[in-house]
Tab-separated table of C-alpha atoms and ligand atoms in Angstrom:
chain	number	residue	atom	x	y	z
I	163	MET	CA	0.000	0.000	0.000
I	164	THR	CA	1.367	3.397	-0.919
I	165	ASP	CA	1.770	6.149	1.697
I	166	LEU	CA	0.249	9.607	1.763
I	167	ILE	CA	2.039	11.929	-0.665
I	168	ARG	CA	2.349	15.195	1.214
I	169	SER	CA	1.355	18.448	-0.472
I	170	TRP	CA	2.139	22.112	0.183
I	171	VAL	CA	-1.669	22.521	0.200
I	172	GLU	CA	-1.871	21.809	3.927
I	173	SER	CA	-5.551	20.701	3.937
I	174	ALA	CA	-4.624	17.872	1.532
I	175	ASN	CA	-2.539	16.230	4.285
I	176	ALA	CA	-5.428	15.838	6.745
I	177	PRO	CA	-6.303	12.151	7.282
I	178	ASP	CA	-10.025	12.827	6.822
I	179	THR	CA	-9.881	14.791	3.568
I	180	ASP	CA	-11.397	13.085	0.511
I	181	PHE	CA	-8.789	14.736	-1.694
I	182	PRO	CA	-5.161	14.094	-0.712
I	183	LEU	CA	-2.454	14.414	-3.367
I	184	ASN	CA	-2.811	10.655	-3.989
I	185	ASN	CA	-6.328	11.277	-5.339
I	186	LEU	CA	-6.343	14.211	-7.816
I	187	PRO	CA	-9.938	13.768	-9.043
I	188	TYR	CA	-11.130	15.813	-12.002
I	189	GLY	CA	-14.202	18.022	-11.925
I	190	VAL	CA	-15.855	21.045	-13.503
I	191	PHE	CA	-16.610	24.121	-11.411
I	192	SER	CA	-17.634	27.755	-11.576
I	193	THR	CA	-17.356	30.737	-9.253
I	194	ASN	CA	-19.633	33.780	-9.143
I	195	GLY	CA	-21.558	32.661	-12.203
I	196	SER	CA	-18.485	32.179	-14.409
I	197	ASP	CA	-18.384	29.665	-17.266
I	198	PRO	CA	-17.806	26.098	-16.000
I	199	ARG	CA	-14.125	25.155	-16.135
I	200	CYS	CA	-11.921	22.123	-15.536
I	201	GLY	CA	-10.196	21.725	-12.186
I	202	VAL	CA	-8.685	19.163	-9.853
I	203	ALA	CA	-9.602	18.809	-6.172
I	204	ILE	CA	-6.751	19.095	-3.671
I	205	GLY	CA	-7.667	19.197	0.041
I	206	ASP	CA	-10.406	21.791	0.506
I	207	GLN	CA	-9.295	23.627	-2.645
I	208	ILE	CA	-9.677	23.306	-6.417
I	209	LEU	CA	-6.704	23.960	-8.678
I	210	ASP	CA	-8.015	25.900	-11.701
I	211	LEU	CA	-6.533	23.829	-14.526
I	212	ALA	CA	-8.390	25.727	-17.246
I	213	ARG	CA	-6.751	29.001	-16.253
I	214	MET	CA	-3.367	27.308	-15.823
I	215	GLU	CA	-3.604	25.951	-19.361
I	216	ALA	CA	-4.722	29.340	-20.686
I	217	ASP	CA	-1.677	30.909	-18.987
I	218	GLY	CA	0.724	28.331	-20.417
I	219	LEU	CA	1.431	26.485	-17.157
I	220	LEU	CA	-0.023	23.234	-18.582
I	221	THR	CA	-0.429	21.974	-22.120
I	222	CYS	CA	-3.315	19.659	-22.947
I	223	ASP	CA	-3.995	20.895	-26.518
I	224	GLY	CA	-6.839	23.064	-25.273
I	225	ALA	CA	-8.777	20.133	-23.809
I	226	LEU	CA	-9.037	21.897	-20.447
I	227	GLN	CA	-10.774	24.901	-22.065
I	228	THR	CA	-13.874	22.888	-22.960
I	229	GLY	CA	-15.640	22.906	-19.578
I	230	ARG	CA	-15.861	19.100	-19.507
I	231	TRP	CA	-13.397	16.220	-19.417
I	232	ASN	CA	-14.391	14.339	-22.610
I	233	ALA	CA	-11.747	15.950	-24.847
I	234	PHE	CA	-8.996	15.169	-22.371
I	235	MET	CA	-10.196	11.559	-21.921
I	236	ALA	CA	-10.114	11.141	-25.711
I	237	GLN	CA	-6.368	11.937	-25.721
I	238	GLY	CA	-5.647	8.538	-24.211
I	239	LYS	CA	-3.575	6.830	-21.561
I	240	ALA	CA	-0.268	8.612	-22.220
I	241	ALA	CA	-1.945	12.005	-21.766
I	242	TRP	CA	-3.759	10.755	-18.640
I	243	ALA	CA	-0.492	9.597	-17.073
I	244	ALA	CA	1.409	12.757	-18.081
I	245	LEU	CA	-1.108	15.168	-16.514
I	246	ARG	CA	-1.312	13.108	-13.322
I	247	ALA	CA	2.493	12.982	-12.992
I	248	ASN	CA	2.766	16.709	-13.703
I	249	LEU	CA	0.129	17.628	-11.101
I	250	THR	CA	1.686	15.291	-8.525
I	251	ASP	CA	5.075	16.986	-9.020
I	252	MET	CA	3.689	20.519	-8.930
I	253	LEU	CA	1.540	20.025	-5.823
I	254	ALA	CA	4.025	17.962	-3.790
I	255	GLU	CA	5.571	19.380	-0.654
I	256	GLY	CA	8.920	20.972	-1.534
I	257	SER	CA	8.109	21.320	-5.254
I	258	GLY	CA	9.023	25.003	-5.204
I	259	ARG	CA	5.846	25.792	-7.184
I	260	GLU	CA	3.755	27.110	-4.308
I	261	ALA	CA	4.313	30.811	-5.047
I	262	ALA	CA	3.485	30.372	-8.736
I	263	LEU	CA	0.361	28.262	-8.166
I	264	ARG	CA	-1.253	29.754	-5.023
I	265	GLY	CA	-3.192	32.186	-7.213
I	266	TYR	CA	-4.795	29.289	-9.105
I	267	LEU	CA	-6.396	27.770	-6.017
I	268	VAL	CA	-10.118	28.296	-5.444
I	269	ALA	CA	-11.782	27.323	-2.152
I	270	GLN	CA	-14.272	24.514	-2.754
I	271	SER	CA	-16.681	26.409	-0.490
I	272	ASP	CA	-16.709	29.258	-3.076
I	273	ALA	CA	-17.326	26.980	-6.074
I	274	VAL	CA	-20.378	25.441	-7.719
I	275	LEU	CA	-19.747	21.982	-9.167
I	276	HIS	CA	-21.144	20.919	-12.531
I	277	MET	CA	-21.356	17.695	-14.532
I	278	PRO	CA	-17.696	16.667	-14.940
I	279	PHE	CA	-18.247	15.145	-18.396
I	280	ASP	CA	-20.899	14.835	-21.068
I	281	VAL	CA	-22.551	11.445	-20.646
I	282	THR	CA	-22.497	9.996	-24.148
I	283	GLU	CA	-24.662	6.992	-23.332
I	284	TYR	CA	-25.667	5.310	-20.095
I	285	THR	CA	-25.980	1.600	-19.373
I	286	ASP	CA	-26.966	0.162	-16.017
I	287	PHE	CA	-26.113	-3.348	-14.856
I	288	TYR	CA	-27.550	-5.708	-12.240
I	289	ALA	CA	-24.316	-7.264	-11.094
I	290	GLY	CA	-24.413	-7.275	-7.285
I	291	ARG	CA	-24.857	-10.836	-6.019
I	292	HIS	CA	-26.573	-9.976	-2.740
I	293	HIS	CA	-28.869	-7.393	-4.332
I	294	ALA	CA	-29.977	-9.789	-7.060
I	295	PHE	CA	-30.518	-12.525	-4.470
I	296	ASN	CA	-32.502	-10.251	-2.117
I	297	VAL	CA	-34.742	-8.842	-4.836
I	298	GLY	CA	-35.202	-12.271	-6.408
I	299	THR	CA	-36.104	-13.752	-3.018
I	300	MET	CA	-38.760	-11.105	-2.446
I	301	PHE	CA	-40.374	-11.731	-5.830
I	302	ARG	CA	-39.743	-15.434	-6.505
I	303	GLY	CA	-38.556	-17.025	-3.254
I	304	PRO	CA	-34.996	-18.029	-2.296
I	305	GLU	CA	-34.879	-21.164	-4.487
I	306	ASN	CA	-35.469	-19.202	-7.692
I	307	ALA	CA	-33.923	-15.924	-6.559
I	308	LEU	CA	-31.221	-15.678	-9.208
I	309	PRO	CA	-32.380	-15.808	-12.829
I	310	PRO	CA	-30.770	-18.775	-14.663
I	311	ASN	CA	-28.461	-16.474	-16.665
I	312	TRP	CA	-27.231	-14.435	-13.700
I	313	LEU	CA	-24.073	-16.389	-12.813
I	314	HIS	CA	-23.010	-16.441	-16.478
I	315	ILE	CA	-23.674	-12.972	-17.787
I	316	PRO	CA	-23.590	-9.408	-16.434
I	317	ILE	CA	-27.239	-8.437	-17.016
I	318	GLY	CA	-27.886	-4.836	-18.015
I	319	TYR	CA	-30.226	-2.464	-19.809
I	320	ASN	CA	-29.712	0.673	-21.847
I	321	GLY	CA	-30.576	3.708	-19.744
I	322	ARG	CA	-30.921	7.380	-20.594
I	323	ALA	CA	-27.854	9.640	-20.711
I	324	SER	CA	-30.242	12.608	-20.498
I	325	SER	CA	-31.319	11.530	-17.008
I	326	VAL	CA	-27.846	11.832	-15.434
I	327	VAL	CA	-27.445	14.829	-13.116
I	328	VAL	CA	-24.689	16.025	-10.812
I	329	SER	CA	-24.834	15.765	-7.011
I	330	GLY	CA	-27.001	18.429	-5.390
I	331	THR	CA	-29.587	18.517	-8.178
I	332	PRO	CA	-33.118	18.061	-6.734
I	333	VAL	CA	-35.111	15.103	-8.039
I	334	THR	CA	-38.881	15.295	-8.611
I	335	ARG	CA	-40.988	12.319	-7.574
I	336	PRO	CA	-42.272	10.743	-10.780
I	337	ASN	CA	-45.855	10.178	-11.810
I	338	GLY	CA	-46.490	6.969	-13.663
I	339	GLN	CA	-48.730	4.018	-14.353
I	340	LEU	CA	-49.345	2.065	-11.183
I	341	LYS	CA	-51.165	-1.204	-10.721
I	342	GLY	CA	-51.001	-3.163	-7.499
I	343	PRO	CA	-51.547	-6.935	-7.482
I	344	ASN	CA	-55.142	-6.483	-6.256
I	345	ASP	CA	-56.075	-3.575	-8.557
I	346	ASP	CA	-58.427	-4.236	-11.474
I	347	ALA	CA	-56.886	-1.558	-13.672
I	348	PRO	CA	-53.857	0.718	-13.697
I	349	ARG	CA	-54.089	4.356	-12.644
I	350	PHE	CA	-51.756	7.323	-13.197
I	351	GLY	CA	-50.270	9.054	-10.174
I	352	PRO	CA	-47.206	9.722	-8.013
I	353	SER	CA	-44.933	6.772	-7.281
I	354	GLN	CA	-45.459	5.609	-3.697
I	355	ARG	CA	-42.392	3.370	-3.660
I	356	PHE	CA	-39.604	5.691	-4.764
I	357	ASP	CA	-36.163	4.379	-3.947
I	358	ILE	CA	-32.422	4.729	-4.382
I	359	GLU	CA	-29.825	2.302	-5.658
I	360	LEU	CA	-26.270	2.612	-4.342
I	361	GLU	CA	-23.942	2.060	-7.295
I	362	MET	CA	-20.580	2.980	-8.741
I	363	GLY	CA	-20.356	4.445	-12.248
I	364	ALA	CA	-17.450	3.597	-14.535
I	365	ILE	CA	-16.548	6.142	-17.225
I	366	VAL	CA	-15.301	4.891	-20.581
I	367	GLY	CA	-12.326	7.044	-21.601
I	368	GLN	CA	-11.360	5.425	-24.909
I	369	PRO	CA	-13.558	4.403	-27.823
I	370	SER	CA	-13.871	0.851	-29.137
I	371	ASN	CA	-15.515	-0.435	-32.288
I	372	GLY	CA	-15.894	-4.174	-31.915
I	373	PRO	CA	-15.335	-6.750	-29.197
I	374	ILE	CA	-12.560	-6.002	-26.697
I	375	SER	CA	-11.026	-8.210	-24.006
I	376	VAL	CA	-11.524	-7.723	-20.273
I	377	ALA	CA	-7.910	-6.459	-20.054
I	378	GLU	CA	-8.512	-3.943	-22.858
I	379	ALA	CA	-11.747	-2.890	-21.201
I	380	PHE	CA	-9.916	-2.288	-17.922
I	381	ASP	CA	-7.428	-0.047	-19.747
I	382	ASN	CA	-10.226	1.915	-21.452
I	383	ILE	CA	-11.901	2.942	-18.173
I	384	PHE	CA	-10.801	6.457	-17.222
I	385	GLY	CA	-12.345	6.683	-13.778
I	386	TYR	CA	-15.239	6.197	-11.420
I	387	VAL	CA	-18.004	8.159	-9.712
I	388	LEU	CA	-20.650	7.307	-7.134
I	389	LEU	CA	-24.005	6.748	-8.795
I	390	ASN	CA	-27.547	6.788	-7.407
I	391	ASP	CA	-29.995	5.066	-9.737
I	392	TRP	CA	-33.266	6.556	-8.445
I	393	SER	CA	-35.937	3.897	-8.974
I	394	ALA	CA	-39.738	3.883	-8.816
I	395	ARG	CA	-40.484	0.332	-7.636
I	396	ASP	CA	-44.230	0.487	-8.218
I	397	ILE	CA	-43.882	1.855	-11.760
I	398	GLN	CA	-41.218	-0.796	-12.397
I	399	ALA	CA	-43.352	-3.677	-11.105
I	400	TRP	CA	-46.115	-2.958	-13.637
I	401	GLU	CA	-44.031	-1.984	-16.671
I	402	TYR	CA	-40.979	-4.224	-16.615
I	403	GLN	CA	-42.131	-7.356	-18.404
I	404	PRO	CA	-40.931	-8.350	-20.937
I	405	LEU	CA	-38.385	-5.639	-21.861
I	406	GLY	CA	-37.110	-4.471	-18.476
I	407	PRO	CA	-37.176	-1.123	-16.681
I	408	PHE	CA	-38.231	1.972	-18.626
I	409	GLN	CA	-39.955	4.936	-16.921
I	410	ALA	CA	-39.100	3.528	-13.463
I	411	LYS	CA	-35.446	4.411	-14.060
I	412	ALA	CA	-35.773	7.471	-16.299
I	413	THR	CA	-36.467	10.214	-13.747
I	414	ALA	CA	-32.894	10.877	-12.668
I	415	THR	CA	-29.530	9.265	-12.032
I	416	THR	CA	-27.268	11.268	-9.715
I	417	ILE	CA	-23.467	11.087	-9.901
I	418	SER	CA	-20.799	12.507	-7.608
I	419	PRO	CA	-19.038	15.568	-9.061
I	420	TRP	CA	-15.425	14.359	-9.104
I	421	ILE	CA	-14.047	11.717	-11.469
I	422	VAL	CA	-11.753	9.560	-9.338
I	423	THR	CA	-9.297	8.112	-11.830
I	424	ALA	CA	-8.446	4.447	-12.185
I	425	ALA	CA	-4.841	5.563	-11.573
I	426	ALA	CA	-5.740	6.872	-8.112
I	427	LEU	CA	-7.547	3.621	-7.280
I	428	GLU	CA	-4.692	1.397	-8.485
I	429	PRO	CA	-3.443	0.527	-4.935
I	430	PHE	CA	-6.949	-0.660	-4.019
I	431	ARG	CA	-7.489	-3.287	-6.715
I	432	THR	CA	-9.081	-6.508	-5.546
I	433	SER	CA	-10.482	-9.662	-7.096
I	434	THR	CA	-14.123	-10.354	-7.787
I	435	PRO	CA	-15.576	-13.073	-5.496
I	436	GLU	CA	-14.986	-16.738	-6.231
I	437	ARG	CA	-17.001	-17.904	-9.262
I	438	GLU	CA	-19.942	-20.166	-8.550
I	439	LYS	CA	-20.027	-21.127	-12.236
I	440	THR	CA	-16.997	-20.964	-14.494
I	441	LEU	CA	-17.348	-17.956	-16.757
I	442	LEU	CA	-17.039	-18.185	-20.501
I	443	PRO	CA	-13.449	-17.327	-21.480
I	444	TYR	CA	-14.266	-13.862	-22.872
I	445	LEU	CA	-15.422	-12.793	-19.374
I	446	ALA	CA	-12.506	-14.186	-17.339
I	447	GLU	CA	-10.423	-11.611	-15.509
I	448	PRO	CA	-6.666	-11.889	-16.048
I	449	ALA	CA	-5.927	-9.899	-12.852
I	450	PRO	CA	-7.813	-8.210	-9.981
I	451	MET	CA	-9.976	-5.512	-11.586
I	452	LEU	CA	-12.454	-4.659	-8.852
I	453	TYR	CA	-11.698	-2.100	-6.114
I	454	ASP	CA	-11.953	-2.000	-2.350
I	455	ILE	CA	-14.101	1.105	-1.809
I	456	ALA	CA	-16.051	1.618	1.429
I	457	LEU	CA	-19.559	2.940	0.747
I	458	GLU	CA	-22.432	4.315	2.809
I	459	VAL	CA	-25.947	5.677	2.375
I	460	GLY	CA	-27.466	8.404	4.560
I	461	LEU	CA	-31.018	9.771	4.723
I	462	THR	CA	-31.845	13.214	6.098
I	463	PRO	CA	-35.524	14.119	6.567
I	464	LYS	CA	-36.465	17.780	6.139
I	465	GLY	CA	-35.230	19.723	9.154
I	466	GLY	CA	-33.820	16.571	10.768
I	467	SER	CA	-30.459	14.924	11.241
I	468	GLU	CA	-28.955	12.237	9.046
I	469	THR	CA	-29.386	8.519	9.672
I	470	ILE	CA	-26.854	6.165	8.085
I	471	LEU	CA	-29.003	3.471	6.475
I	472	SER	CA	-26.308	1.201	5.122
I	473	ARG	CA	-22.573	0.547	4.928
I	474	THR	CA	-21.103	-1.741	2.292
I	475	ASN	CA	-18.197	-2.040	-0.153
I	476	TYR	CA	-17.726	-2.033	-3.926
I	477	ARG	CA	-15.800	-5.315	-3.619
I	478	GLU	CA	-19.170	-7.062	-3.106
I	479	MET	CA	-19.779	-6.869	-6.883
I	480	TYR	CA	-19.871	-10.209	-8.684
I	481	TYR	CA	-18.747	-8.606	-11.974
I	482	SER	CA	-16.201	-5.790	-12.319
I	483	ALA	CA	-16.702	-2.789	-14.601
I	484	ALA	CA	-14.035	-4.261	-16.898
I	485	GLN	CA	-16.074	-7.460	-17.271
I	486	GLN	CA	-19.227	-5.442	-17.873
I	487	LEU	CA	-17.538	-3.305	-20.516
I	488	ALA	CA	-16.039	-6.343	-22.272
I	489	HIS	CA	-19.466	-7.990	-22.291
I	490	HIS	CA	-21.044	-4.757	-23.568
I	491	THR	CA	-18.747	-4.844	-26.623
I	492	SER	CA	-19.110	-8.612	-27.236
I	493	SER	CA	-21.843	-8.133	-29.863
I	494	GLY	CA	-19.744	-5.517	-31.641
I	495	CYS	CA	-21.532	-2.668	-29.842
I	496	PRO	CA	-19.372	0.451	-30.288
I	497	MET	CA	-18.446	2.342	-27.123
I	498	ARG	CA	-17.581	6.026	-27.049
I	499	VAL	CA	-15.677	8.386	-24.807
I	500	GLY	CA	-18.020	9.442	-22.009
I	501	ASP	CA	-20.078	6.249	-21.912
I	502	LEU	CA	-21.235	5.668	-18.338
I	503	LEU	CA	-21.724	2.157	-16.910
I	504	GLY	CA	-23.678	1.777	-13.667
I	505	SER	CA	-22.437	-1.195	-11.619
I	506	GLY	CA	-25.790	-2.384	-10.352
I	507	THR	CA	-26.907	-2.019	-6.747
I	508	ILE	CA	-24.161	-2.835	-4.259
I	509	SER	CA	-25.482	-4.761	-1.281
I	510	GLY	CA	-23.444	-6.712	1.223
I	511	PRO	CA	-24.424	-9.994	2.895
I	512	THR	CA	-25.899	-8.420	6.051
I	513	LYS	CA	-29.106	-6.493	6.611
I	514	ASP	CA	-27.303	-3.230	7.376
I	515	SER	CA	-25.243	-3.422	4.192
I	516	ARG	CA	-28.093	-3.343	1.687
I	517	GLY	CA	-27.932	-0.723	-1.047
I	518	SER	CA	-31.624	0.070	-1.572
I	519	LEU	CA	-34.648	0.815	0.612
I	520	LEU	CA	-36.483	-2.001	-1.180
I	521	GLU	CA	-34.065	-4.422	0.482
I	522	LEU	CA	-33.561	-2.475	3.728
I	523	SER	CA	-37.327	-2.403	4.394
I	524	TRP	CA	-37.842	-5.775	2.702
I	525	GLY	CA	-40.390	-4.442	0.250
I	526	GLY	CA	-41.946	-2.211	2.918
I	527	LYS	CA	-42.671	-5.089	5.314
I	528	GLU	CA	-39.990	-4.015	7.808
I	529	PRO	CA	-39.906	-0.202	7.930
I	530	LEU	CA	-36.669	1.386	9.113
I	531	THR	CA	-36.597	3.607	12.173
I	532	LEU	CA	-34.576	6.776	11.658
I	533	ASP	CA	-32.526	8.484	14.368
I	534	THR	CA	-35.287	11.132	14.495
I	535	GLY	CA	-37.816	8.425	15.482
I	536	GLU	CA	-39.648	8.569	12.133
I	537	THR	CA	-39.962	5.422	10.049
I	538	ARG	CA	-39.317	4.834	6.356
I	539	SER	CA	-40.179	2.088	3.906
I	540	PHE	CA	-39.408	4.258	0.866
I	541	ILE	CA	-38.361	7.870	0.324
I	542	GLU	CA	-40.689	10.671	1.446
I	543	ASP	CA	-40.921	14.162	-0.047
I	544	HIS	CA	-38.051	16.441	1.017
I	545	ASP	CA	-35.866	13.582	2.213
I	546	THR	CA	-32.261	14.098	1.114
I	547	LEU	CA	-30.331	10.963	0.196
I	548	ALA	CA	-26.539	10.945	0.263
I	549	LEU	CA	-24.098	8.335	-1.015
I	550	ARG	CA	-20.481	8.502	0.115
I	551	GLY	CA	-17.456	6.439	-0.760
I	552	ALA	CA	-13.721	6.219	-0.188
I	553	ALA	CA	-10.876	3.797	-0.698
I	554	LEU	CA	-9.100	3.705	2.647
I	555	GLY	CA	-5.300	3.888	2.685
I	556	GLU	CA	-2.863	4.119	5.600
I	557	GLY	CA	-3.520	7.609	6.979
I	558	TYR	CA	-5.381	8.871	3.920
I	559	ARG	CA	-8.510	8.233	1.878
I	560	ILE	CA	-9.312	8.395	-1.826
I	561	GLY	CA	-12.747	9.973	-1.500
I	562	PHE	CA	-15.419	10.691	-4.080
I	563	GLY	CA	-17.145	13.706	-2.518
I	564	PRO	CA	-20.871	13.541	-1.842
I	565	CYS	CA	-23.558	12.212	-4.164
I	566	THR	CA	-26.739	13.822	-2.859
I	567	GLY	CA	-30.221	14.740	-3.960
I	568	GLU	CA	-33.405	15.973	-2.308
I	569	LEU	CA	-36.702	14.445	-3.408
I	570	LEU	CA	-39.270	17.090	-4.356
I	571	PRO	CA	-43.029	16.380	-4.469
I	572	ALA	CA	-44.553	15.030	-7.680
I	573	ARG	CA	-45.866	17.416	-10.327
I	574	LYS	CA	-49.569	18.179	-9.885
I	575	LEU	CA	-51.825	16.288	-12.268
I	576	GLU	CA	-54.488	18.095	-14.307
I	577	GLY	CA	-58.076	17.655	-13.173
J	1407	CA	CA1	-29.639	0.039	-10.996
């Protein structure tokens, strides 16, 4: 395990900061209504990379002037490594660059964060073993919990890039077609079983046009964000057969604002769990390609304090993002820079490590009691949900920053 790399930005050396020099996550920010610009988080500051490039202190062929990270990702692995090495050198304690760079630091508390990249397309998987088992048990019983394909194939569906929003964006409770098991006919109204899904998002940083191997897929992933796949369980239950989720998953998908690079997560690589069925060769992992990232979910009711609902870890995934991406290309499906892959809900084996309210409240049968004394089966209006995550090193953490959203009441229906 690598040690903390000390920085002359003193706040980056604190053991509880999400953004030590080892991290260097990329984001897009603005101050006082300025145009969004590219920056890197360091401690409680942002280094204004767009202005540094404009002033000739960095050269990325203008990619940092675009207000999003797609153009830089498209430059490829050599450019990724060069910028990271350059920033590490410049920000390290004793670099001698402090006087020249101080003026390029912006306090995070003075900045507004924006979408860090344009989401080209969005695919969401269903690749958490415990989540699939829990949901399957609720609907089909424990004997038939996992669909017959589940241990052989990372199941996914094509989502909507247009639904992806950055942390802090409010989410409006959806209206939709609802039909309970005892209803004669469907009706249209606000979802009563609105939920979260705790996931990681992998960002494709290099294009492919045809099948690629798991190793190639691993190399093509630029970085990761936290991802909340907001889900309307009641809309989903009525609409999902036979083609899968549609409007239930189209309201919003929230991501954390900083792209934590695969390079920063390198010391935290870990293997996927032991295979229960041997995978077909095109899905076998040649090396550990999952990451050890501690995750938690918190719920804050309006005017109340936060209750931590769940703690789990990304290493619970049965399939890594590299396996998912390789599978995604297996048909010849082209992938583009800025493609976002949701991992699937990350639940652990215990009750307090489940990544959705559907599982935590067992379909509403076992409501949760919050620290405020209120209970929850699903999300109520004006609840704020927060995902957090960090890879934990010796004396430092590679954090993602918050992934939050407040649920606003449903739009009023006519008549
Ligand atoms: Ca999902």
